PDB file of C-alpha atoms in Angstrom:
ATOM      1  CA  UNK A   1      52.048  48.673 135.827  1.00 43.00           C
ATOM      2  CA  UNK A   2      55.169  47.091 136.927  1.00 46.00           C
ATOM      3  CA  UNK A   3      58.264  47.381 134.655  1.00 53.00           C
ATOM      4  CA  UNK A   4      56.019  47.452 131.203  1.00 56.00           C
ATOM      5  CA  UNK A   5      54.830  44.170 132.334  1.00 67.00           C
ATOM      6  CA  UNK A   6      50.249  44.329 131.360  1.00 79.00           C
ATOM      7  CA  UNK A   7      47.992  44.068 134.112  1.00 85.00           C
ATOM      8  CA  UNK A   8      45.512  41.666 133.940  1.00 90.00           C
ATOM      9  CA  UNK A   9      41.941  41.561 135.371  1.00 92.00           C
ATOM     10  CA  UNK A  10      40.610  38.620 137.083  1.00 94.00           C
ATOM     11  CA  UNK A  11      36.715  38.556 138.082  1.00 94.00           C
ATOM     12  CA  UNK A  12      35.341  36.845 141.259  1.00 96.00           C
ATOM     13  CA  UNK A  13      31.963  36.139 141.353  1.00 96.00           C
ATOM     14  CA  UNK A  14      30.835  34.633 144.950  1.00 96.00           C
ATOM     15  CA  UNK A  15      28.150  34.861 147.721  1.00 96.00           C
ATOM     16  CA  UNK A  16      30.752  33.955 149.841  1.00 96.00           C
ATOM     17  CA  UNK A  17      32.052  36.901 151.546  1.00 96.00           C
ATOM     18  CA  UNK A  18      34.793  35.491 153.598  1.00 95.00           C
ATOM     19  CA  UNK A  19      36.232  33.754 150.086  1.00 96.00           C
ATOM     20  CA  UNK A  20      35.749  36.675 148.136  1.00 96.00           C
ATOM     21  CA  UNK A  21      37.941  38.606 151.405  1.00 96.00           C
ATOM     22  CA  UNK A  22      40.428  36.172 151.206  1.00 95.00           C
ATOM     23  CA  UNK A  23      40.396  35.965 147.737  1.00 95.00           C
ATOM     24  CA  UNK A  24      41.054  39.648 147.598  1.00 94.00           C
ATOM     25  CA  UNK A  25      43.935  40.048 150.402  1.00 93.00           C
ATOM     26  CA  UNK A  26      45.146  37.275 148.636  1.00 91.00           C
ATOM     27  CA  UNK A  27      45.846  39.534 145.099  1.00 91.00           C
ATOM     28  CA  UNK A  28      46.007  42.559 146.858  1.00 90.00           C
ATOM     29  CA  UNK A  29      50.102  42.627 146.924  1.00 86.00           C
ATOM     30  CA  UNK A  30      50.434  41.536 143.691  1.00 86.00           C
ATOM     31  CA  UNK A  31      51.086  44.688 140.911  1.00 87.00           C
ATOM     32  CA  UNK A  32      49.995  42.594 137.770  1.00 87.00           C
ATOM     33  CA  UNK A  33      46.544  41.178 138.822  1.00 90.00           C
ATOM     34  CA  UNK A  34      43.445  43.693 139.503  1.00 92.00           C
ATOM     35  CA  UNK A  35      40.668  41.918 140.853  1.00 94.00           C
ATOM     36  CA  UNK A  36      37.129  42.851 140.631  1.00 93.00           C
ATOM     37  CA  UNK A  37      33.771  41.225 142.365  1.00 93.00           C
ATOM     38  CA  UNK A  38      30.501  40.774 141.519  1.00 93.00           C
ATOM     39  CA  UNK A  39      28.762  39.554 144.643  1.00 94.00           C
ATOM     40  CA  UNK A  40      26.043  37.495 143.186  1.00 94.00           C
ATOM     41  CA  UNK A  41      25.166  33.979 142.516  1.00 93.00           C
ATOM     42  CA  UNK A  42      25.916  32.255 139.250  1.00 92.00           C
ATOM     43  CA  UNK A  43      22.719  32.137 138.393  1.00 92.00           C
ATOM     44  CA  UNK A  44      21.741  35.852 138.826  1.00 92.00           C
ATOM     45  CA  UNK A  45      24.792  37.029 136.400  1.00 87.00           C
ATOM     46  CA  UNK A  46      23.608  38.936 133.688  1.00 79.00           C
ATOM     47  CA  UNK A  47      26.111  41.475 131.739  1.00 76.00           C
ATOM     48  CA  UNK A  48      28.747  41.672 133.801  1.00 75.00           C
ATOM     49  CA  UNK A  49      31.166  39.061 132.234  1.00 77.00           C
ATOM     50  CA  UNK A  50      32.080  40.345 129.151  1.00 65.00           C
ATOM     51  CA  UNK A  51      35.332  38.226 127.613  1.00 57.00           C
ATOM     52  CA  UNK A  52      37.193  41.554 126.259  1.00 62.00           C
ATOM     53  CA  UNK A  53      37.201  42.736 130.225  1.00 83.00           C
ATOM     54  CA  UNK A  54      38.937  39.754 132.062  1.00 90.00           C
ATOM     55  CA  UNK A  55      41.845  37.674 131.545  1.00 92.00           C
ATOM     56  CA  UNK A  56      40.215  35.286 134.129  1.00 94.00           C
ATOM     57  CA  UNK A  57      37.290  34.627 135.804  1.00 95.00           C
ATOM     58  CA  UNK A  58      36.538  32.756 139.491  1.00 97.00           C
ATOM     59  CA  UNK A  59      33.320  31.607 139.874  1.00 96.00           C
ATOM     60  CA  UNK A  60      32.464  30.223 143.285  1.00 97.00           C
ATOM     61  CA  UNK A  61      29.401  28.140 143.103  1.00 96.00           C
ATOM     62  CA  UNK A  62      27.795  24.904 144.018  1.00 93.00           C
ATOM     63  CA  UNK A  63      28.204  22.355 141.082  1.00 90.00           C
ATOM     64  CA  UNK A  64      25.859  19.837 142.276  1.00 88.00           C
ATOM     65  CA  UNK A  65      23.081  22.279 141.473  1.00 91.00           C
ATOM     66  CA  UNK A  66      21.731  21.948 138.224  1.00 90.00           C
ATOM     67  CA  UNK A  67      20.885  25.380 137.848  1.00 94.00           C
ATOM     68  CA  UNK A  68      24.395  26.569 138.731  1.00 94.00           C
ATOM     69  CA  UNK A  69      25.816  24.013 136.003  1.00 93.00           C
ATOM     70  CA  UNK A  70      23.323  25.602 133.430  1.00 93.00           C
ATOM     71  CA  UNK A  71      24.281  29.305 134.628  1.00 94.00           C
ATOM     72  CA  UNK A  72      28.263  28.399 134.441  1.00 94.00           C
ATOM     73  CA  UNK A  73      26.567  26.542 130.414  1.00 93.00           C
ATOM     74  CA  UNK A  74      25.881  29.345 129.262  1.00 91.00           C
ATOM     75  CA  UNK A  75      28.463  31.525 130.470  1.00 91.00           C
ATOM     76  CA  UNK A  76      31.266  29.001 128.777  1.00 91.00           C
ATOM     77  CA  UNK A  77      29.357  29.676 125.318  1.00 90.00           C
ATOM     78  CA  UNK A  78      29.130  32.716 125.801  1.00 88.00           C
ATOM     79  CA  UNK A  79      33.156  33.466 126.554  1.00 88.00           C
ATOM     80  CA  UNK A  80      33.381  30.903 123.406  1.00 86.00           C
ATOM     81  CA  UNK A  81      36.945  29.266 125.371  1.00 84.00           C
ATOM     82  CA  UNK A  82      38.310  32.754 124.907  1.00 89.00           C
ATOM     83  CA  UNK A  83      38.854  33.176 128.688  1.00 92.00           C
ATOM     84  CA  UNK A  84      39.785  30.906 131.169  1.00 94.00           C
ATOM     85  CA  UNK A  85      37.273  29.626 134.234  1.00 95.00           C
ATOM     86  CA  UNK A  86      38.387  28.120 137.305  1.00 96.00           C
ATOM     87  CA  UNK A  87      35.137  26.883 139.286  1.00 96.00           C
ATOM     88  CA  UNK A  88      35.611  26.883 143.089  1.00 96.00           C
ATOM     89  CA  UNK A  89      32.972  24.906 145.241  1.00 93.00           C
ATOM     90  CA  UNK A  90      32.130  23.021 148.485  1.00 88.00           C
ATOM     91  CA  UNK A  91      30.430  20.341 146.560  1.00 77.00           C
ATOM     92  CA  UNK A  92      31.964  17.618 144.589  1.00 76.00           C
ATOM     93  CA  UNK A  93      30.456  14.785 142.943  1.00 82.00           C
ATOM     94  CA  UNK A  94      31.845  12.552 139.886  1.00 86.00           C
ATOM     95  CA  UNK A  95      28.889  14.160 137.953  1.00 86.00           C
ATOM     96  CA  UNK A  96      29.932  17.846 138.391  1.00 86.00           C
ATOM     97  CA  UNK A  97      33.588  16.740 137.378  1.00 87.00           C
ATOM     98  CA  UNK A  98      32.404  15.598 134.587  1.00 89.00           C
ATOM     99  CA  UNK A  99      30.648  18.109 133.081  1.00 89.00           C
ATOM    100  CA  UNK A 100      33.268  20.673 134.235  1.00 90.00           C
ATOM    101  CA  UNK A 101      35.906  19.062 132.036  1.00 91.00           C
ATOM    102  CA  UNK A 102      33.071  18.705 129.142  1.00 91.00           C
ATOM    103  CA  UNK A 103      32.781  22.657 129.279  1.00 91.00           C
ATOM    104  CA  UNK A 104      36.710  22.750 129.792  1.00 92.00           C
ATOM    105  CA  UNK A 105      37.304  24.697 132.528  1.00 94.00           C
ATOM    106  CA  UNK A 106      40.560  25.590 133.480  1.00 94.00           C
ATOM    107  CA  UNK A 107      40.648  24.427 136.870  1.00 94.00           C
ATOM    108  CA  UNK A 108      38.548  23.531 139.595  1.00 92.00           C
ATOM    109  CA  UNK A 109      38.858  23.721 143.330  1.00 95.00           C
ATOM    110  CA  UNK A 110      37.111  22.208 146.165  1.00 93.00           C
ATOM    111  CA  UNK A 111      36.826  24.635 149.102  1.00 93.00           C
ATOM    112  CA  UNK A 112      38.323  24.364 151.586  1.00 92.00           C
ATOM    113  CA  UNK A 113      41.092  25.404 149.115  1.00 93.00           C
ATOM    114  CA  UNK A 114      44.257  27.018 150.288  1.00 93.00           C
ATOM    115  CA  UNK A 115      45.359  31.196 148.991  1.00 90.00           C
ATOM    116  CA  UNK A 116      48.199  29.344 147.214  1.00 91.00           C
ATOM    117  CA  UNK A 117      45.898  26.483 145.219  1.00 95.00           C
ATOM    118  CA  UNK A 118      43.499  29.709 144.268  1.00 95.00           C
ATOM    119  CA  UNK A 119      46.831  31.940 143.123  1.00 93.00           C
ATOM    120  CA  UNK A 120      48.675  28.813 141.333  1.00 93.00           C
ATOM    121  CA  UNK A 121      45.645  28.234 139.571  1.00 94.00           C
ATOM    122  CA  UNK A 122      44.559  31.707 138.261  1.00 94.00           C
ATOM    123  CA  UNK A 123      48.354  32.505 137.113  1.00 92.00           C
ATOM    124  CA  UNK A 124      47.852  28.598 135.513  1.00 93.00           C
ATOM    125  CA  UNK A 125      44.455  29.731 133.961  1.00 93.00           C
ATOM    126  CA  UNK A 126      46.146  33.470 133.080  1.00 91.00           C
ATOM    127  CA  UNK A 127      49.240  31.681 131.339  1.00 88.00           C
ATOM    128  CA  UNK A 128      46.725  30.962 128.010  1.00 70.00           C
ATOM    129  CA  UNK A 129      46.784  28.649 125.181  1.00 55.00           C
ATOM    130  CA  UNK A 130      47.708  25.351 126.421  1.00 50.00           C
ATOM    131  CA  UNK A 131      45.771  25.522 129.537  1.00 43.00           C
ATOM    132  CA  UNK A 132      43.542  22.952 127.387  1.00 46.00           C
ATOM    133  CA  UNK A 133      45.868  20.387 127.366  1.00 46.00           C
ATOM    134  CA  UNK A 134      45.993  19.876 130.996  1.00 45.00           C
ATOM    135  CA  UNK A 135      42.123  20.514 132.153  1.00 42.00           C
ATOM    136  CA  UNK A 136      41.728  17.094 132.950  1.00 44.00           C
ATOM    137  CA  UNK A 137      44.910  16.259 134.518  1.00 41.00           C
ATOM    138  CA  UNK A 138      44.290  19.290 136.811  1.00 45.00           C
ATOM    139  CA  UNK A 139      40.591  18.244 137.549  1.00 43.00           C
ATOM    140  CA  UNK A 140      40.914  14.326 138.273  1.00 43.00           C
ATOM    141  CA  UNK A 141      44.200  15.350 141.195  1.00 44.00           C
ATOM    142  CA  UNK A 142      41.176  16.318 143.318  1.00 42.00           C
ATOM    143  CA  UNK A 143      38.885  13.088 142.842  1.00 42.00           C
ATOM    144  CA  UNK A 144      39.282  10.509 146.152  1.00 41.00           C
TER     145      UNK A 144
END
């Protein structure tokens, strides 16, 4: 712990080894965020995200699947909006936005997406209540 100040866990879940590499050299400096991965696919995630354990979670999946979009579904409920989601993905599609701000998400990212868009919006997504508020705003800065 730096200077009394809490770490907080963030959760990757990806396929994609080269993002979940990045994603990790990208938090490995920093002395307040531990990062953990589960390499599997959304839909194959089972136990592992339980909301007492993270402060955030990155999920890296392809939203114009419907059977992602269910997998992130039930996921949400199950967090109940007690921990913030950012959705990263190479697809993107007005439908997918859609339903991404309908489950409230905190942020989501179209890859290619640069280590400073992924760290700017985890801290966003760690920062808590109020992240609400600005879902939408965040989302739509991404549409064409």
């Amino acid at each position: 712990m730096a200077n009394g100040i809490k770490t907080r866990k963030i959760l990757l879940v990806s396929t994609d080894r080269t993002f979940a590499q990045d994603t990790r050299t990208a938090f490995s400096a920093s002395e307040i965020i531990q990062l953990s991965t589960v390499e599997k696919n959304v839909t194959e995630l089972r136990g592992e995200i339980q909301e007492a354990d993270f402060g955030a979670i990155i999920v890296d999946m392809d939203a114009a699947r419907l059977e992602e979009v269910e997998s992130l579904q039930r996921i949400m409920r199950r967090l109940e909006d007690k921990v913030p989601v950012v959705v990263v993905t190479q697809e993107f599609n007005a439908a997918a936005v859609r339903i991404l701000v309908q489950l409230k998400v905190a942020d989501f990212l179209v890859k290619p997406i640069t280590t400073a868009d992924l760290v700017r919006s985890v801290v966003r997504a760690l920062q808590g209540p109020g992240r609400e508020e600005n879902t939408e705003s965040q989302i739509y800065t991404f549409m064409p």
